[in-house]
Amino acid sequence: MTHSTRPQDLRGIPAEAVCAQLLPWLPRQRWFAGKGRTIRGVEVVSAVELVRGDPGMFHLVLGVALEGSRGLPAVVDHYQLLLGVRRWRVDRLDHATIGRVGGDPAAGAVLYDAAHDSELTTWLLERFAAADAGDPCEVGPLVFQRCAERAPRGRLAGLVVGAEQSNTSIVFGDDVILKLFRRLTPGVNPDLELCLALAGAGSRRIPQPVAWFEADFEGEATTLGLLQEYLRTGTDGWELAKTSVRDLYADQDLLGIGGGTEPLHAHEVGGDFAGESFRLGVATAEVHADLARTLPTAIAGEDELQSLAEQMSRRLDAAAGRVPELEPYTDRLRDAYRDLAQLRREDHPVPLQRVHGDFHLGQVMRTSTRWVLIDFEGEPAQPLVERRALHSPLRDVAAMLRSFDYAARHLLAERRTGQSGAPAPHLVRRAEEWALRNRDAFCAGYAKAGAVDPRAEPVLLRAFETDKAVYEVVYESGNRPTWLPVPMSAIRRLAERSPQSSPAG
Ligand SMILES: Nc1ncnc2c1ncn2[C@@H]1O[C@H](COP(=O)(O)OP(=O)(O)O)[C@@H](O)[C@H]1O
Ligand SMILES: [Mg+2]
C-alpha cells in the first residue's frame, strides 16, 4: 500500500494519462455536479493504493476545475473515485469503463470505476469488519470506524444500486449498504452526523449506522462513506405513492369516467395512500423530536426571519427573470414572504433545529413494519454550513407536501392529450383530491405524534412551500418543460391563498 499526495504516477501509469481519460468520462456520470459547464482541467489531488495486483484499486481524490459560466464563478470541485485497474477488459465491467491507458493492448491497462467491481469492493467491507468500535482500522490516510456492536458480514459480493443518485451506493448481500459520497466537502457529512445522533437517541426511524470511513481533506476529517443496515423489505416512498396515483387513474379509465359516470374518489380506490401518509407524518415528527432532543436548537430572531424572507424574495426575483410564466404571480407570492418577515418573536416564536434538509417521498422507505427516513445529507448543491444550519422543521414538512403534489400530478404531465395539451379535467380534479387528502393525512400524523400541527402554522408553511415551488419552476423549465405545469399549479394556488385558509390544500 502506498500513499501520495500530489502523485506523479499510479504504479507506472502517469497521473496525467488517468486525468485525460477522466475528462470525457466525468460529465457522463449521474453524480457529476458540473454538468453543462466547461471543465478546465482534472488533477489527481491524492492517491492511495488500496489493492495491489491485477485487478488493482486506488482511492483517488480528484480536483475538477470548472470555468465560470452564466453567473457562476470558476471553481474547483472535489470528487472521490475508486479507480480500478485491470490488464484486460472484462465484459461485466464494460458499463463502468473509464478508458484505456498505454496504447498497445498488451502493455496497457483498462481503467474503470471500481465501485462496480465486487471483486474489489469486498476489500472495503473487510476493512470495516476489521475495525472494532473505538479501534479504527487505518489504511494509510483512510480511517475505517465502526459504530455498531455488530460487524458487517465480510466477503459479501457488492452490487451498485441502480437508482438515479447523487452518490453511489453498494449493497453487500442483503446485509449492509455502503454509500460513497461522490462530491467532497471538508468536514463530517450531515448524513453521518445525523444518523449517529438519531441512533444514539434510540431512533428506529433510520437504517442503523454500522460504520464509516474518512480521511483528512483540506485539514478536516472528511466523511468518505457510510455503511448502514440494508432495509431488505424497504420500498421507496415515491414508488409507493405513484402506484396509488396510478391505481386512481386506472380505475377512472376503466370505468370510462369523464363520459357521465360518477367518478371514483381517492378514498374509494384500492390503492388509497392516506393511511401511509398519516404514518409517514408520525415518523417525520418522531425524527424531528429526536433531532431536537439530541442536537442544538434555538428560537429564530426577528432579524433571522427577515433575512430568510429577503433571501426567498431574491430567489423569486431571479426565478421570474428566467421563467416569464411566474411574472403574473410574483406580487402575491411576495405577500407570503412579507407575512414571514412580520412574525413577532413574543407572540409567534419560531423554533429552529437540525432538519433533514432534502425531504421528499424518494427519501423515505416503507419496510414491512415501519417508515424509515434516509439520506440526511441535505441538498448536496448547498454549502456545508447551510446544510448544517438550524432551520424550522416545517421546512421539511413543506418539502414533503410538495412531494405529494408531484406524486399526484406528474402522471398528468406525462399523459397530456388533445389539441390544447391540457389533461382531462376529471383527472385534474382527482389529482387535486389525492394531493389534498394525503397532504392532510401527513399533517394529521405529524400532529398526532405530539409535534405542532403544520396546519396551524399557515405563514411558515406557505413561505416554505412557495420558496420550494419557485425552485421547482426554475428546475422544470430548464430540465423537464413538460413537467412545468406541476409546480405552476402550486404557484397559482399559493398566490391565491390568504394565509388564514387551510394550509393543507
Ligand atoms: N438502508 C437502505 N436500505 C435499502 N435501500 C437503501 C438504503 N439506503 C438507500 N437505499 C436505496 O438507495 C437509494 C439512494 O440512497 P440515498 O441515500 O438517497 O442516496 P443519494 O444521496 O445518492 O440520493 C434510495 O432511494 C434507496 O432506493
Ligand atoms: Mg437521496
Coordinates of C-alpha atoms and ligand atoms in Angstrom, one line a residue:
M1 CA 0.0 0.0 0.0
T2 CA 1.5 3.3 -1.0
H3 CA 0.1 6.8 -0.5
S4 CA 1.0 10.0 -2.1
T5 CA -0.5 13.5 -2.1
R6 CA 0.3 15.1 -5.5
P7 CA 1.0 11.8 -7.1
Q8 CA 3.2 11.6 -10.2
D9 CA 2.0 8.2 -11.2
L10 CA -0.2 5.3 -10.1
R11 CA 2.1 2.3 -10.2
G12 CA 3.6 3.2 -13.6
I13 CA 0.5 4.9 -15.1
P14 CA 1.2 8.6 -15.3
A15 CA -1.5 10.7 -13.4
E16 CA -1.9 12.9 -16.5
A17 CA -2.9 9.8 -18.6
V18 CA -5.5 8.9 -16.0
C19 CA -6.8 12.5 -16.0
A20 CA -7.0 12.6 -19.8
Q21 CA -9.4 9.6 -19.6
L22 CA -11.4 11.1 -16.8
L23 CA -12.0 14.3 -18.7
P24 CA -14.7 13.0 -21.1
W25 CA -16.0 10.4 -18.6
L26 CA -16.8 12.6 -15.7
P27 CA -19.6 14.7 -17.3
R28 CA -21.4 11.5 -18.2
Q29 CA -21.7 10.4 -14.6
R30 CA -25.1 11.0 -12.9
W31 CA -23.3 12.2 -9.7
F32 CA -21.2 14.8 -11.5
A33 CA -22.4 18.2 -10.4
G34 CA -20.8 20.3 -13.0
K35 CA -22.9 19.2 -15.9
G36 CA -23.2 21.7 -18.8
R37 CA -20.1 23.6 -17.6
T38 CA -16.8 23.6 -19.3
I39 CA -14.1 21.6 -17.5
R40 CA -10.8 23.5 -17.5
G41 CA -8.8 20.6 -16.1
V42 CA -8.8 17.5 -13.9
E43 CA -6.0 16.6 -11.5
V44 CA -5.3 13.8 -9.0
V45 CA -5.1 15.6 -5.7
S46 CA -4.3 12.4 -3.7
A47 CA -4.0 8.7 -4.5
V48 CA -3.8 5.7 -2.1
E49 CA -3.1 2.3 -3.5
L50 CA -5.6 0.0 -1.8
V51 CA -5.2 -3.2 -3.7
R52 CA -2.1 -4.1 -5.5
G53 CA -2.1 -6.6 -8.4
D54 CA -4.5 -7.4 -11.2
P55 CA -7.1 -6.1 -10.6
G56 CA -5.7 -3.2 -8.6
M57 CA -7.6 -0.4 -6.8
F58 CA -6.7 3.1 -5.9
H59 CA -8.6 5.6 -3.8
L60 CA -8.4 9.0 -5.6
V61 CA -9.4 12.5 -4.7
L62 CA -9.9 14.5 -7.9
G63 CA -9.8 18.2 -8.3
V64 CA -12.1 19.3 -11.2
A65 CA -11.7 22.9 -12.3
L66 CA -14.8 24.4 -13.9
E67 CA -14.9 27.6 -16.0
G68 CA -17.2 30.3 -14.7
S69 CA -20.5 30.5 -16.6
R70 CA -24.0 32.0 -16.5
G71 CA -23.2 34.0 -13.4
L72 CA -21.5 31.1 -11.7
P73 CA -17.8 31.7 -10.7
A74 CA -15.0 29.4 -11.7
V75 CA -14.5 26.7 -9.1
V76 CA -12.5 23.6 -8.2
D77 CA -14.9 20.8 -7.1
H78 CA -13.5 17.7 -5.5
Y79 CA -14.7 14.1 -6.1
Q80 CA -13.9 10.7 -4.7
L81 CA -13.2 7.9 -7.1
L82 CA -12.3 4.2 -6.5
L83 CA -10.1 3.6 -9.6
G84 CA -10.0 0.0 -10.8
V85 CA -7.0 -1.0 -13.0
R86 CA -7.0 -4.2 -15.0
R87 CA -4.7 -5.6 -17.6
W88 CA -7.6 -7.0 -19.7
R89 CA -11.1 -5.8 -20.2
V90 CA -13.9 -7.8 -18.6
D91 CA -17.3 -7.8 -20.2
R92 CA -19.2 -7.4 -16.9
L93 CA -17.4 -4.1 -16.2
D94 CA -17.9 -2.5 -19.6
H95 CA -20.5 -0.2 -18.2
A96 CA -18.0 1.1 -15.7
T97 CA -15.1 1.6 -18.0
I98 CA -13.3 4.9 -18.0
G99 CA -10.8 4.3 -20.7
R100 CA -7.6 2.5 -21.7
V101 CA -4.1 3.8 -21.0
G102 CA -0.8 2.8 -22.6
G103 CA -2.0 2.4 -26.2
D104 CA -0.8 -1.0 -27.0
P105 CA -3.3 -3.5 -25.5
A106 CA -0.6 -5.9 -24.4
A107 CA 1.3 -3.3 -22.4
G108 CA -1.6 -1.0 -21.4
A109 CA -4.3 -1.2 -18.8
V110 CA -8.1 -0.6 -18.5
L111 CA -9.3 2.0 -16.0
Y112 CA -12.8 1.7 -14.6
D113 CA -15.0 2.7 -11.7
A114 CA -14.1 0.1 -9.1
A115 CA -17.4 0.7 -7.2
H116 CA -18.9 -1.7 -9.8
D117 CA -16.3 -4.5 -9.3
S118 CA -17.4 -6.8 -6.5
E119 CA -14.0 -8.5 -6.6
L120 CA -12.6 -5.2 -5.3
T121 CA -15.3 -3.6 -3.2
T122 CA -15.3 -6.6 -0.8
W123 CA -11.9 -5.2 0.2
L124 CA -13.7 -2.2 1.7
L125 CA -16.1 -4.5 3.6
E126 CA -13.2 -6.4 5.1
R127 CA -11.7 -3.1 6.4
F128 CA -15.0 -2.2 8.1
A129 CA -15.1 -5.7 9.6
A130 CA -11.6 -5.4 10.8
A131 CA -12.4 -2.2 12.7
D132 CA -13.7 -2.5 16.3
A133 CA -15.9 0.0 18.0
G134 CA -13.4 2.5 19.3
D135 CA -10.5 0.9 17.5
P136 CA -10.4 2.1 13.9
C137 CA -8.7 0.3 11.1
E138 CA -6.2 2.6 9.3
V139 CA -5.0 2.2 5.7
G140 CA -2.6 5.0 5.0
P141 CA -4.7 8.1 5.4
L142 CA -8.0 6.3 5.3
V143 CA -9.6 5.5 8.6
F144 CA -12.3 2.9 8.9
Q145 CA -14.5 3.3 12.0
R146 CA -17.2 1.0 13.4
C147 CA -20.2 2.5 15.3
A148 CA -22.4 -0.6 15.8
E149 CA -21.8 -3.6 18.0
R150 CA -22.3 -6.0 15.1
A151 CA -19.6 -6.2 12.4
P152 CA -20.7 -6.4 8.8
R153 CA -20.5 -9.9 7.4
G154 CA -17.3 -10.0 5.4
R155 CA -16.7 -11.4 1.9
L156 CA -20.1 -10.5 0.5
A157 CA -20.4 -9.5 -3.1
G158 CA -21.3 -5.8 -3.6
L159 CA -23.9 -4.6 -6.1
V160 CA -24.3 -0.9 -7.0
V161 CA -28.0 0.1 -6.6
G162 CA -29.4 1.3 -9.8
A163 CA -31.2 4.4 -8.6
E164 CA -30.7 7.8 -10.1
Q165 CA -28.4 9.1 -7.4
S166 CA -26.1 12.0 -6.4
N167 CA -23.9 9.5 -4.7
T168 CA -23.1 5.8 -5.3
S169 CA -24.4 3.1 -3.0
I170 CA -23.2 -0.5 -2.9
V171 CA -25.4 -3.3 -1.4
F172 CA -23.5 -6.2 0.1
G173 CA -25.6 -9.3 0.2
D174 CA -28.8 -8.3 1.9
D175 CA -26.8 -7.2 4.9
V176 CA -25.4 -3.7 4.6
I177 CA -25.3 -0.8 2.1
L178 CA -22.3 1.5 1.6
K179 CA -22.9 5.0 0.4
L180 CA -19.8 6.5 -1.2
F181 CA -20.1 10.3 -1.1
R182 CA -19.0 11.5 -4.5
R183 CA -18.5 15.2 -4.2
L184 CA -16.3 16.0 -1.2
T185 CA -16.7 19.0 1.1
P186 CA -14.2 19.2 4.0
G187 CA -15.8 18.0 7.3
V188 CA -18.3 15.5 8.7
N189 CA -21.1 14.7 6.3
P190 CA -24.5 15.5 7.8
D191 CA -25.8 12.1 6.7
L192 CA -23.3 10.5 9.2
E193 CA -23.7 13.2 11.8
L194 CA -27.5 13.0 12.0
C195 CA -27.6 9.2 11.7
L196 CA -25.2 8.8 14.6
A197 CA -27.2 11.3 16.7
L198 CA -30.5 9.5 15.9
A199 CA -29.0 6.1 16.5
G200 CA -27.7 7.4 19.9
A201 CA -31.2 8.6 20.7
G202 CA -32.5 5.1 20.0
S203 CA -34.4 6.0 16.9
R204 CA -35.8 3.2 14.8
R205 CA -36.7 5.6 12.0
I206 CA -33.4 5.3 10.2
P207 CA -31.3 2.4 8.8
Q208 CA -28.9 1.7 11.7
P209 CA -25.4 3.0 11.0
V210 CA -22.8 0.3 11.2
A211 CA -19.5 2.0 10.2
W212 CA -18.0 4.8 8.2
F213 CA -14.6 5.8 6.6
E214 CA -12.9 9.1 6.5
A215 CA -9.7 10.9 5.6
D216 CA -8.1 14.2 6.2
F217 CA -9.1 16.6 3.4
E218 CA -8.0 20.2 3.5
G219 CA -7.2 19.8 7.2
E220 CA -10.6 18.3 8.3
A221 CA -11.7 14.8 9.0
T222 CA -14.0 14.3 6.0
T223 CA -16.6 11.5 5.6
L224 CA -16.0 9.4 2.5
G225 CA -18.5 6.6 3.0
L226 CA -21.3 5.5 5.3
L227 CA -22.1 1.8 5.9
Q228 CA -25.7 1.2 7.1
E229 CA -28.2 -1.6 7.7
Y230 CA -29.7 -2.6 4.4
L231 CA -33.5 -2.4 4.6
R232 CA -34.4 -5.8 3.0
T233 CA -38.1 -5.2 2.9
G234 CA -37.9 -1.5 2.1
T235 CA -39.8 0.1 -0.8
D236 CA -39.2 3.6 -2.0
G237 CA -41.9 6.0 -0.8
W238 CA -42.1 7.7 -4.2
E239 CA -42.8 4.4 -6.0
L240 CA -45.5 3.5 -3.5
A241 CA -47.2 6.9 -3.8
K242 CA -47.0 6.7 -7.6
T243 CA -48.7 3.2 -7.5
S244 CA -51.5 4.7 -5.5
V245 CA -52.0 7.5 -8.0
R246 CA -51.7 5.2 -11.0
D247 CA -54.5 3.0 -9.4
L248 CA -56.7 6.0 -9.1
Y249 CA -56.3 7.0 -12.7
A250 CA -56.6 3.4 -13.9
D251 CA -59.9 3.0 -12.2
Q252 CA -61.2 6.2 -13.8
D253 CA -60.1 5.0 -17.2
L254 CA -61.6 1.5 -16.6
L255 CA -65.0 3.0 -15.9
G256 CA -64.8 5.4 -18.8
I257 CA -65.1 8.2 -16.4
G258 CA -65.5 11.6 -17.9
G259 CA -68.3 10.4 -20.0
G260 CA -71.1 10.8 -17.5
T261 CA -70.3 8.1 -14.9
E262 CA -69.8 9.3 -11.3
P263 CA -66.0 9.5 -10.7
L264 CA -64.2 7.5 -8.1
H265 CA -62.7 9.4 -5.2
A266 CA -59.2 8.8 -3.7
H267 CA -60.7 7.1 -0.7
E268 CA -62.7 4.7 -2.8
V269 CA -60.0 3.1 -4.9
G270 CA -57.9 0.1 -4.0
G271 CA -54.6 1.9 -3.6
D272 CA -55.6 4.7 -1.2
F273 CA -52.5 6.0 0.4
A274 CA -53.8 8.2 3.2
G275 CA -53.1 5.7 6.0
E276 CA -49.5 5.5 4.8
S277 CA -49.3 9.3 4.6
F278 CA -50.5 9.6 8.2
R279 CA -47.9 7.1 9.4
L280 CA -45.2 8.9 7.4
G281 CA -46.3 12.1 9.2
V282 CA -45.8 10.3 12.6
A283 CA -42.4 9.0 11.5
T284 CA -41.3 12.5 10.4
A285 CA -42.4 14.1 13.7
E286 CA -40.6 11.5 15.7
V287 CA -37.3 12.1 13.8
H288 CA -37.7 15.8 14.3
A289 CA -38.3 15.3 18.0
D290 CA -35.2 13.1 18.4
L291 CA -33.1 15.6 16.5
A292 CA -34.3 18.5 18.7
R293 CA -33.6 16.4 21.8
T294 CA -30.1 15.5 20.9
L295 CA -28.7 18.4 18.8
P296 CA -28.7 22.2 19.2
T297 CA -32.0 24.2 19.0
A298 CA -32.8 27.9 19.0
I299 CA -35.7 30.3 18.6
A300 CA -35.4 32.4 15.4
G301 CA -34.6 36.0 15.9
E302 CA -36.8 38.6 14.1
D303 CA -33.7 39.6 12.1
E304 CA -33.2 36.0 11.0
L305 CA -36.8 35.7 9.8
Q306 CA -36.4 38.9 7.9
S307 CA -33.2 37.9 6.2
L308 CA -34.8 34.5 5.4
A309 CA -37.7 36.3 3.8
E310 CA -35.3 38.5 1.8
Q311 CA -33.4 35.5 0.5
M312 CA -36.7 33.9 -0.6
S313 CA -37.7 37.2 -2.3
R314 CA -34.4 37.4 -4.1
R315 CA -34.8 33.8 -5.3
L316 CA -38.3 34.7 -6.6
D317 CA -36.9 37.7 -8.5
A318 CA -34.2 35.7 -10.1
A319 CA -36.7 33.0 -11.0
A320 CA -39.2 35.4 -12.5
G321 CA -36.3 36.8 -14.6
R322 CA -35.7 33.4 -16.0
V323 CA -39.3 32.0 -16.3
P324 CA -41.8 34.5 -17.6
E325 CA -44.7 32.3 -16.6
L326 CA -44.1 33.3 -13.0
E327 CA -44.4 37.1 -13.6
P328 CA -48.2 37.4 -13.1
Y329 CA -48.0 35.8 -9.6
T330 CA -44.9 37.4 -8.1
D331 CA -46.6 40.3 -6.2
R332 CA -49.0 37.9 -4.5
L333 CA -46.3 35.3 -3.8
R334 CA -44.2 38.1 -2.2
D335 CA -47.0 38.5 0.4
A336 CA -46.1 35.1 1.7
Y337 CA -42.6 36.3 2.5
R338 CA -43.8 39.6 3.9
D339 CA -46.0 37.7 6.4
L340 CA -43.0 35.6 7.4
A341 CA -40.9 38.7 8.0
Q342 CA -43.6 40.1 10.2
L343 CA -43.8 37.2 12.7
R344 CA -43.1 38.7 16.1
R345 CA -40.9 36.6 18.5
E346 CA -43.1 37.3 21.5
D347 CA -46.4 36.2 20.0
H348 CA -45.1 33.7 17.4
P349 CA -41.8 32.1 18.4
V350 CA -40.3 30.0 15.5
P351 CA -38.3 27.1 16.9
L352 CA -35.2 26.1 14.9
Q353 CA -33.3 22.8 14.9
R354 CA -31.4 20.4 12.7
V355 CA -33.6 19.1 9.9
H356 CA -33.5 16.5 7.1
G357 CA -32.9 19.3 4.5
D358 CA -33.8 17.5 1.3
F359 CA -37.0 15.8 2.2
H360 CA -39.3 14.2 -0.3
L361 CA -41.0 10.8 -1.0
G362 CA -37.8 9.4 -2.5
Q363 CA -36.0 9.9 0.8
V364 CA -38.3 7.7 2.8
M365 CA -38.7 3.9 2.7
R366 CA -41.6 1.7 3.8
T367 CA -40.4 -1.6 5.3
S368 CA -42.7 -4.4 6.3
T369 CA -43.0 -2.8 9.8
R370 CA -42.5 1.0 9.5
W371 CA -41.5 4.1 7.7
V372 CA -37.8 4.9 7.7
L373 CA -36.1 8.2 6.7
I374 CA -32.8 8.0 4.7
D375 CA -30.3 10.4 3.2
F376 CA -29.8 13.2 5.8
E377 CA -27.1 14.8 3.6
G378 CA -29.2 17.9 2.9
E379 CA -29.2 19.4 -0.6
P380 CA -25.8 18.4 -2.0
A381 CA -25.6 21.6 -4.0
Q382 CA -25.7 23.8 -0.9
P383 CA -22.6 24.6 1.1
L384 CA -22.0 22.5 4.2
V385 CA -22.6 25.4 6.7
E386 CA -26.0 25.9 5.2
R387 CA -26.8 22.2 5.3
R388 CA -25.7 22.1 9.0
A389 CA -27.6 25.3 9.9
L390 CA -30.7 25.2 12.2
H391 CA -34.0 25.6 10.3
S392 CA -37.7 25.3 11.1
P393 CA -38.7 21.7 10.9
L394 CA -41.7 23.0 8.9
R395 CA -39.3 23.4 6.0
D396 CA -39.1 19.6 5.8
V397 CA -42.9 19.4 6.2
A398 CA -43.5 21.8 3.4
A399 CA -41.0 19.9 1.2
M400 CA -42.9 16.7 1.7
L401 CA -46.2 18.4 1.0
R402 CA -44.7 19.5 -2.4
S403 CA -43.7 15.9 -3.0
F404 CA -47.3 14.7 -2.5
D405 CA -48.3 17.3 -5.1
Y406 CA -45.7 15.9 -7.5
A407 CA -46.8 12.3 -7.0
A408 CA -50.4 13.3 -7.8
R409 CA -49.7 15.4 -10.9
H410 CA -46.6 14.2 -12.7
L411 CA -48.5 11.4 -14.4
L412 CA -50.9 14.0 -15.8
A413 CA -47.9 15.9 -17.1
E414 CA -46.9 12.8 -19.0
R415 CA -50.3 11.9 -20.4
R416 CA -51.4 15.2 -21.8
T417 CA -53.8 14.7 -24.7
G418 CA -55.9 16.7 -27.1
Q419 CA -55.0 19.7 -29.1
S420 CA -54.7 22.1 -26.1
G421 CA -52.3 19.6 -24.5
A422 CA -54.3 20.0 -21.3
P423 CA -55.1 16.9 -19.2
A424 CA -58.7 15.8 -18.9
P425 CA -60.4 18.0 -16.2
H426 CA -61.9 15.0 -14.3
L427 CA -58.3 13.6 -13.9
V428 CA -57.1 17.0 -12.7
R429 CA -59.8 17.1 -10.1
R430 CA -58.8 13.5 -8.9
A431 CA -55.2 14.6 -8.8
E432 CA -56.0 17.6 -6.6
E433 CA -58.2 15.4 -4.4
W434 CA -55.4 12.8 -4.0
A435 CA -52.9 15.5 -3.1
L436 CA -55.2 17.2 -0.7
R437 CA -56.2 14.0 1.1
N438 CA -52.6 12.8 1.5
R439 CA -51.2 16.2 2.5
D440 CA -53.9 16.5 5.1
A441 CA -53.2 12.9 6.4
F442 CA -49.5 13.6 6.6
C443 CA -50.1 16.8 8.7
A444 CA -52.6 14.9 10.9
G445 CA -50.0 12.2 11.5
Y446 CA -47.3 14.8 12.2
A447 CA -49.5 16.5 14.8
K448 CA -50.7 13.1 16.3
A449 CA -47.0 12.4 17.2
G450 CA -47.0 15.4 19.5
A451 CA -45.5 17.9 17.2
V452 CA -47.1 21.2 16.3
D453 CA -49.9 20.7 13.7
P454 CA -48.5 22.1 10.5
R455 CA -52.0 23.3 9.5
A456 CA -51.9 25.7 12.5
E457 CA -48.7 27.3 11.0
P458 CA -50.0 28.7 7.7
V459 CA -47.5 31.6 7.5
L460 CA -44.4 29.4 7.8
L461 CA -45.8 26.6 5.7
R462 CA -46.9 28.9 2.9
A463 CA -43.5 30.7 2.8
F464 CA -41.5 27.4 2.7
E465 CA -43.9 25.9 0.1
T466 CA -43.7 29.0 -2.1
D467 CA -39.9 29.0 -1.9
K468 CA -39.8 25.3 -2.9
A469 CA -42.3 25.7 -5.7
V470 CA -40.3 28.7 -7.1
Y471 CA -37.2 26.5 -7.1
E472 CA -39.2 23.7 -8.9
V473 CA -40.4 26.1 -11.6
V474 CA -36.8 27.1 -12.4
Y475 CA -35.7 23.5 -12.4
E476 CA -38.5 22.1 -14.6
S477 CA -38.4 25.0 -17.1
G478 CA -34.7 24.2 -17.6
N479 CA -34.7 20.5 -17.4
R480 CA -38.2 19.0 -18.0
P481 CA -40.5 21.6 -19.6
T482 CA -43.4 19.1 -19.8
W483 CA -43.4 18.9 -16.0
L484 CA -43.6 22.7 -15.6
P485 CA -47.4 22.6 -15.1
V486 CA -46.8 20.6 -11.8
P487 CA -45.2 23.4 -9.8
M488 CA -47.1 26.1 -11.8
S489 CA -50.4 24.7 -10.4
A490 CA -48.9 25.1 -6.9
I491 CA -47.8 28.6 -7.7
R492 CA -51.3 29.6 -8.7
R493 CA -52.8 28.0 -5.5
L494 CA -50.1 29.7 -3.3
A495 CA -50.7 33.0 -4.9
E496 CA -54.4 32.9 -4.4
R497 CA -54.4 31.7 -0.8
S498 CA -54.6 34.0 2.1
P499 CA -52.6 32.6 5.0
Q500 CA -55.7 32.1 7.1
S501 CA -57.2 29.5 4.8
S502 CA -56.4 25.7 5.0
P503 CA -52.7 25.2 4.5
A504 CA -53.0 21.5 3.7
G505 CA -54.8 22.5 0.5
Ligands
LIG1 N1 -30.6 1.4 4.1 C1 -31.1 1.2 2.9 N2 -31.7 0.0 2.6 C2 -32.2 -0.2 1.4 N3 -32.1 0.6 0.3 C3 -31.5 1.8 0.5 C4 -30.9 2.2 1.8 N4 -30.4 3.4 1.7 C5 -30.5 3.8 0.4 N5 -31.2 2.8 -0.3 C6 -31.6 2.9 -1.7 O1 -30.6 3.7 -2.4 C7 -31.2 4.9 -2.9 C8 -30.3 6.1 -2.8 O2 -30.0 6.3 -1.5 P1 -29.7 7.8 -0.9 O3 -29.2 7.7 0.5 O4 -30.9 8.6 -1.1 O5 -28.6 8.3 -1.9 P2 -28.3 9.7 -2.6 O6 -27.6 10.5 -1.7 O7 -27.5 9.3 -3.8 O8 -29.7 10.3 -3.0 C9 -32.5 5.0 -2.2 O9 -33.5 5.7 -2.9 C10 -32.9 3.6 -1.9 O10 -33.5 3.0 -3.1
MG2 MG -31.4 10.5 -1.9

